[in-house]
CSV table of C-alpha atoms and ligand atoms in Angstrom, one decimal:
chain,number,residue,atom,x,y,z
A,1240,MET,CA,38.6,214.5,150.1
A,1241,PRO,CA,38.2,211.0,148.4
A,1242,SER,CA,36.0,210.8,145.4
A,1243,GLU,CA,32.4,209.6,145.8
A,1244,ALA,CA,29.3,209.1,143.6
A,1245,ALA,CA,29.7,206.1,141.4
A,1246,GLY,CA,32.3,204.4,143.4
A,1247,GLY,CA,36.1,205.3,144.0
A,1248,LEU,CA,38.3,206.7,141.5
A,1249,LEU,CA,40.7,204.2,139.8
A,1250,VAL,CA,44.1,205.6,138.7
A,1251,VAL,CA,46.6,203.5,136.8
A,1252,VAL,CA,50.3,204.4,136.7
A,1253,SER,CA,52.7,202.9,134.1
A,1254,ALA,CA,56.3,203.6,133.4
A,1255,PRO,CA,59.3,201.8,131.9
A,1256,SER,CA,61.2,199.7,134.5
A,1257,ALA,CA,63.5,201.7,136.8
A,1258,THR,CA,61.7,205.0,136.1
A,1259,GLY,CA,61.0,204.8,139.9
A,1260,LYS,CA,57.1,204.6,139.7
A,1261,THR,CA,56.7,202.4,142.8
A,1262,THR,CA,58.7,204.9,145.0
A,1263,VAL,CA,56.6,207.9,143.7
A,1264,VAL,CA,53.5,206.1,144.2
A,1265,GLU,CA,54.4,205.0,147.7
A,1266,HIS,CA,55.0,208.5,148.5
A,1267,LEU,CA,51.8,209.7,146.8
A,1268,VAL,CA,49.5,207.3,148.9
A,1269,GLN,CA,51.3,208.8,152.1
A,1270,VAL,CA,50.4,212.3,151.1
A,1271,LEU,CA,46.9,211.8,149.9
A,1272,PRO,CA,44.6,210.6,152.5
A,1273,GLY,CA,42.0,208.1,151.1
A,1274,LEU,CA,44.1,206.8,148.3
A,1275,ARG,CA,45.2,203.3,148.4
A,1276,MET,CA,47.8,201.2,146.4
A,1277,SER,CA,46.5,197.9,145.0
A,1278,ARG,CA,48.5,194.7,145.7
A,1279,SER,CA,49.1,192.7,142.5
A,1280,TYR,CA,49.7,189.0,142.0
A,1281,THR,CA,52.8,187.7,140.5
A,1282,SER,CA,54.4,184.4,139.5
A,1283,ARG,CA,57.8,186.1,139.7
A,1284,PRO,CA,59.9,184.9,142.7
A,1285,ALA,CA,60.1,187.3,145.5
A,1286,ARG,CA,63.4,189.5,145.6
A,1287,PRO,CA,65.4,189.7,148.7
A,1288,GLY,CA,63.7,192.0,151.1
A,1289,GLU,CA,60.2,191.5,149.4
A,1290,GLU,CA,57.4,190.2,151.4
A,1291,ASP,CA,54.6,188.0,150.3
A,1292,GLY,CA,51.2,189.8,151.0
A,1293,LEU,CA,53.0,193.1,151.2
A,1294,ASP,CA,54.9,193.8,148.0
A,1295,TYR,CA,52.8,191.4,146.0
A,1296,ASN,CA,50.9,188.3,146.3
A,1297,PHE,CA,53.5,185.7,145.4
A,1298,ILE,CA,51.9,182.6,143.6
A,1299,SER,CA,53.1,179.8,141.4
A,1300,ARG,CA,52.6,179.8,137.6
A,1301,GLU,CA,50.1,177.1,138.0
A,1302,ALA,CA,48.1,179.0,140.6
A,1303,PHE,CA,48.2,182.2,138.3
A,1304,GLU,CA,47.1,180.3,135.2
A,1305,ALA,CA,44.2,178.8,137.2
A,1306,MET,CA,43.2,182.3,138.4
A,1307,ILE,CA,43.4,183.2,134.5
A,1308,ALA,CA,40.9,180.3,133.8
A,1309,ASP,CA,38.6,181.4,136.4
A,1310,GLU,CA,38.7,185.1,135.1
A,1311,ALA,CA,39.8,186.2,138.5
A,1312,PHE,CA,41.7,189.1,137.1
A,1313,LEU,CA,40.7,192.5,136.1
A,1314,GLU,CA,43.8,192.6,133.9
A,1315,TRP,CA,46.8,190.5,133.7
A,1316,ALA,CA,50.1,190.5,131.5
A,1317,ASP,CA,53.3,188.6,131.1
A,1318,VAL,CA,56.0,191.1,131.7
A,1319,PHE,CA,59.6,190.0,131.4
A,1320,GLY,CA,58.7,186.3,131.4
A,1321,HIS,CA,56.6,186.4,134.6
A,1322,TYR,CA,52.9,186.8,135.1
A,1323,TYR,CA,51.5,190.0,136.8
A,1324,GLY,CA,47.7,190.7,137.6
A,1325,THR,CA,45.2,192.6,139.5
A,1326,GLY,CA,42.5,190.6,141.4
A,1327,ARG,CA,39.0,191.5,139.8
A,1328,ALA,CA,36.9,190.8,142.9
A,1329,GLU,CA,38.9,192.6,145.5
A,1330,THR,CA,39.4,195.8,143.2
A,1331,LEU,CA,35.8,196.1,142.2
A,1332,SER,CA,34.5,195.7,145.7
A,1333,ARG,CA,37.2,198.3,147.0
A,1334,LEU,CA,35.9,200.7,144.3
A,1335,ASP,CA,32.3,200.0,145.0
A,1336,ALA,CA,33.0,200.8,148.6
A,1337,GLY,CA,34.2,204.3,147.4
A,1338,GLU,CA,37.8,203.6,148.0
A,1339,ASP,CA,40.2,205.5,145.5
A,1340,LEU,CA,42.8,203.1,144.3
A,1341,VAL,CA,46.0,203.3,142.3
A,1342,LEU,CA,47.4,200.4,140.3
A,1343,VAL,CA,51.0,200.4,139.2
A,1344,ILE,CA,51.0,198.3,136.3
A,1345,ASP,CA,52.5,197.8,132.8
A,1346,VAL,CA,51.1,199.2,129.5
A,1347,GLN,CA,49.4,196.0,128.5
A,1348,GLY,CA,47.5,195.8,131.8
A,1349,ALA,CA,46.6,199.5,131.7
A,1350,ARG,CA,45.1,199.0,128.2
A,1351,GLN,CA,42.9,196.3,129.5
A,1352,VAL,CA,41.8,198.2,132.6
A,1353,ARG,CA,40.8,201.2,130.4
A,1354,GLU,CA,38.9,199.0,128.1
A,1355,ARG,CA,36.9,197.5,131.0
A,1356,LEU,CA,36.6,200.5,133.2
A,1357,PRO,CA,36.7,203.6,130.8
A,1358,GLU,CA,36.4,206.0,133.8
A,1359,THR,CA,40.0,205.0,134.8
A,1360,VAL,CA,42.5,207.8,135.0
A,1361,ALA,CA,45.6,206.6,133.3
A,1362,VAL,CA,48.9,208.3,134.0
A,1363,PHE,CA,52.3,207.6,132.3
A,1364,MET,CA,55.5,208.3,134.0
A,1365,LEU,CA,58.7,209.1,132.1
A,1366,PRO,CA,62.2,209.3,133.2
A,1367,PRO,CA,64.1,212.5,132.2
A,1368,SER,CA,65.6,210.7,129.3
A,1369,PHE,CA,66.7,207.3,127.9
A,1370,GLU,CA,70.1,207.9,129.1
A,1371,VAL,CA,69.1,208.5,132.7
A,1372,LEU,CA,67.0,205.3,132.6
A,1373,GLU,CA,69.9,203.3,131.4
A,1374,GLN,CA,72.0,204.7,134.2
A,1375,ARG,CA,69.4,203.9,136.9
A,1376,LEU,CA,69.1,200.3,135.5
A,1377,ARG,CA,72.8,199.9,135.7
A,1378,LYS,CA,72.9,201.3,139.3
A,1379,ARG,CA,70.6,198.6,140.3
A,1380,SER,CA,73.1,196.2,139.2
A,1381,LYS,CA,71.0,193.2,140.4
A,1382,ASP,CA,70.0,192.5,136.8
A,1383,LEU,CA,72.3,190.7,134.6
A,1384,GLU,CA,73.5,192.6,131.5
A,1385,ALA,CA,71.2,190.7,129.2
A,1386,GLU,CA,68.1,191.3,131.3
A,1387,MET,CA,69.1,195.1,131.5
A,1388,LEU,CA,69.2,195.2,127.7
A,1389,ARG,CA,65.8,193.5,127.4
A,1390,ARG,CA,64.4,196.1,129.9
A,1391,LEU,CA,65.8,199.0,127.8
A,1392,GLU,CA,64.4,197.5,124.6
A,1393,THR,CA,60.9,197.1,126.2
A,1394,ALA,CA,61.1,200.6,127.5
A,1395,ARG,CA,61.5,201.9,123.8
A,1396,ARG,CA,58.3,200.1,122.9
A,1397,GLU,CA,56.5,201.2,126.0
A,1398,VAL,CA,57.0,204.8,125.4
A,1399,ASP,CA,55.0,204.5,122.3
A,1400,ALA,CA,52.0,203.8,124.3
A,1401,VAL,CA,52.0,207.2,126.0
A,1402,SER,CA,49.5,208.8,123.9
A,1403,ALA,CA,46.8,206.4,125.1
A,1404,TYR,CA,47.2,207.9,128.4
A,1405,ASP,CA,45.5,210.9,130.0
A,1406,TYR,CA,48.3,212.5,131.9
A,1407,VAL,CA,52.0,212.4,131.7
A,1408,VAL,CA,54.6,213.1,134.4
A,1409,VAL,CA,58.3,213.2,134.5
A,1410,ASN,CA,60.2,211.6,137.3
A,1411,ASP,CA,63.1,214.0,137.6
A,1412,LEU,CA,62.8,215.1,141.2
A,1413,LEU,CA,60.8,212.8,143.7
A,1414,GLU,CA,59.0,215.5,145.4
A,1415,ARG,CA,58.1,217.4,142.3
A,1416,CYS,CA,56.9,214.4,140.6
A,1417,VAL,CA,54.7,213.2,143.8
A,1418,GLY,CA,53.3,216.9,143.8
A,1419,GLU,CA,52.4,216.7,140.2
A,1420,LEU,CA,50.7,213.3,140.6
A,1421,ALA,CA,48.9,214.4,143.7
A,1422,GLY,CA,47.6,217.4,141.8
A,1423,ILE,CA,46.1,215.1,139.1
A,1424,VAL,CA,44.3,212.9,141.6
A,1425,VAL,CA,43.0,216.0,143.6
A,1426,ALA,CA,41.6,217.6,140.2
A,1427,GLU,CA,40.1,214.3,139.3
A,1428,ARG,CA,38.4,213.9,142.6
A,1429,ALA,CA,37.0,217.5,142.0
A,1430,LYS,CA,35.3,216.8,138.7
A,1431,LEU,CA,31.6,217.6,138.8
A,1432,ALA,CA,30.4,214.1,138.0
A,1433,ARG,CA,32.4,212.9,141.2
A,1434,ARG,CA,31.0,215.6,143.4
A,1435,ARG,CA,27.3,215.2,142.8
A,1436,SER,CA,26.6,213.9,146.3
A,1437,THR,CA,28.5,216.7,148.1
A,1438,ILE,CA,27.1,219.6,145.9
A,1439,THR,CA,23.5,218.4,145.7
A,1440,PRO,CA,22.7,219.4,149.4
A,1441,ILE,CA,24.7,222.6,149.2
A,1442,ILE,CA,22.8,223.7,145.9
A,1443,GLN,CA,19.5,222.7,147.9
A,1444,THR,CA,20.4,225.4,150.6
A,1445,PHE,CA,20.3,228.0,147.8
A,1446,ARG,CA,16.9,226.9,146.7
A,1447,ASN,CA,15.5,226.7,150.2
A,1448,SER,CA,16.4,230.2,151.3
B,354,5GP,P1,58.8,194.2,138.9
B,354,5GP,O1,58.9,192.8,138.5
B,354,5GP,O2,60.0,195.1,138.7
B,354,5GP,O3,58.3,194.3,140.2
B,354,5GP,O4,57.6,194.6,138.0
B,354,5GP,C1,57.8,194.4,136.6
B,354,5GP,C2,56.8,195.2,135.8
B,354,5GP,O5,55.4,194.7,136.1
B,354,5GP,C3,56.4,196.6,136.1
B,354,5GP,O6,56.4,197.4,134.9
B,354,5GP,C4,55.2,196.7,136.9
B,354,5GP,O7,54.6,197.9,136.8
B,354,5GP,C5,54.5,195.5,136.1
B,354,5GP,N1,53.3,195.1,137.1
B,354,5GP,C6,53.4,195.0,138.4
B,354,5GP,N2,52.1,194.4,138.9
B,354,5GP,C7,51.5,194.4,137.8
B,354,5GP,C8,50.0,194.1,137.5
B,354,5GP,O8,49.3,193.6,138.4
B,354,5GP,N3,49.7,194.0,136.2
B,354,5GP,C9,50.3,194.4,135.3
B,354,5GP,N4,50.0,194.2,134.0
B,354,5GP,N5,51.7,194.7,135.4
B,354,5GP,C10,52.1,194.7,136.8
């Protein structure tokens, strides 16, 4: 059952690069009806196999900066030298319409979202260890050594942000991690404040009989 009452549920998921967060969240939205993934804007060039309007909205740095000036982002950040951001209007209107949304964004963006929308449910995903992260980054091998070292250094800083999150999951096994994340979303949807419009008529039947 999707959440209701004061709009949809907003979930943010952050994790160091190569933790596998996108794969986990792609599986999550398949197993949980009513939960959708938000599509970010980025000034990073598309990688082979990536599609504009599907993986990201790929735009120029100039277009991104114009959107910053127009306050068109709910949050944005410079990650590894490229801009990334979440569109404000589309996100807020989807939430207003009662849609449950998941944003896969970095720790800087997650901080901004929590400040602006304090009801946000923030989940941090950890790899099983630093060594496993390093192996996964090496396996990707599309990144240069210097870029890989930069991502590992960033990862060291990012894990320091973990205490600002509501939940933590470890991506050791895909299915297990997806299941845990799904459990978090299901529990958040069942919170009393989100169930008011469902429970009010039920409680009413107790009063009427
Ligand atoms: P990648 O270039 O590998 O797709 O993403 C690099 C980093 O940017 C990842 O940590 C990813 O979560 C983050 N990212 C993707 N979209 C957004 C966004 O809209 N906002 C922010 N703040 N970070 C994002």
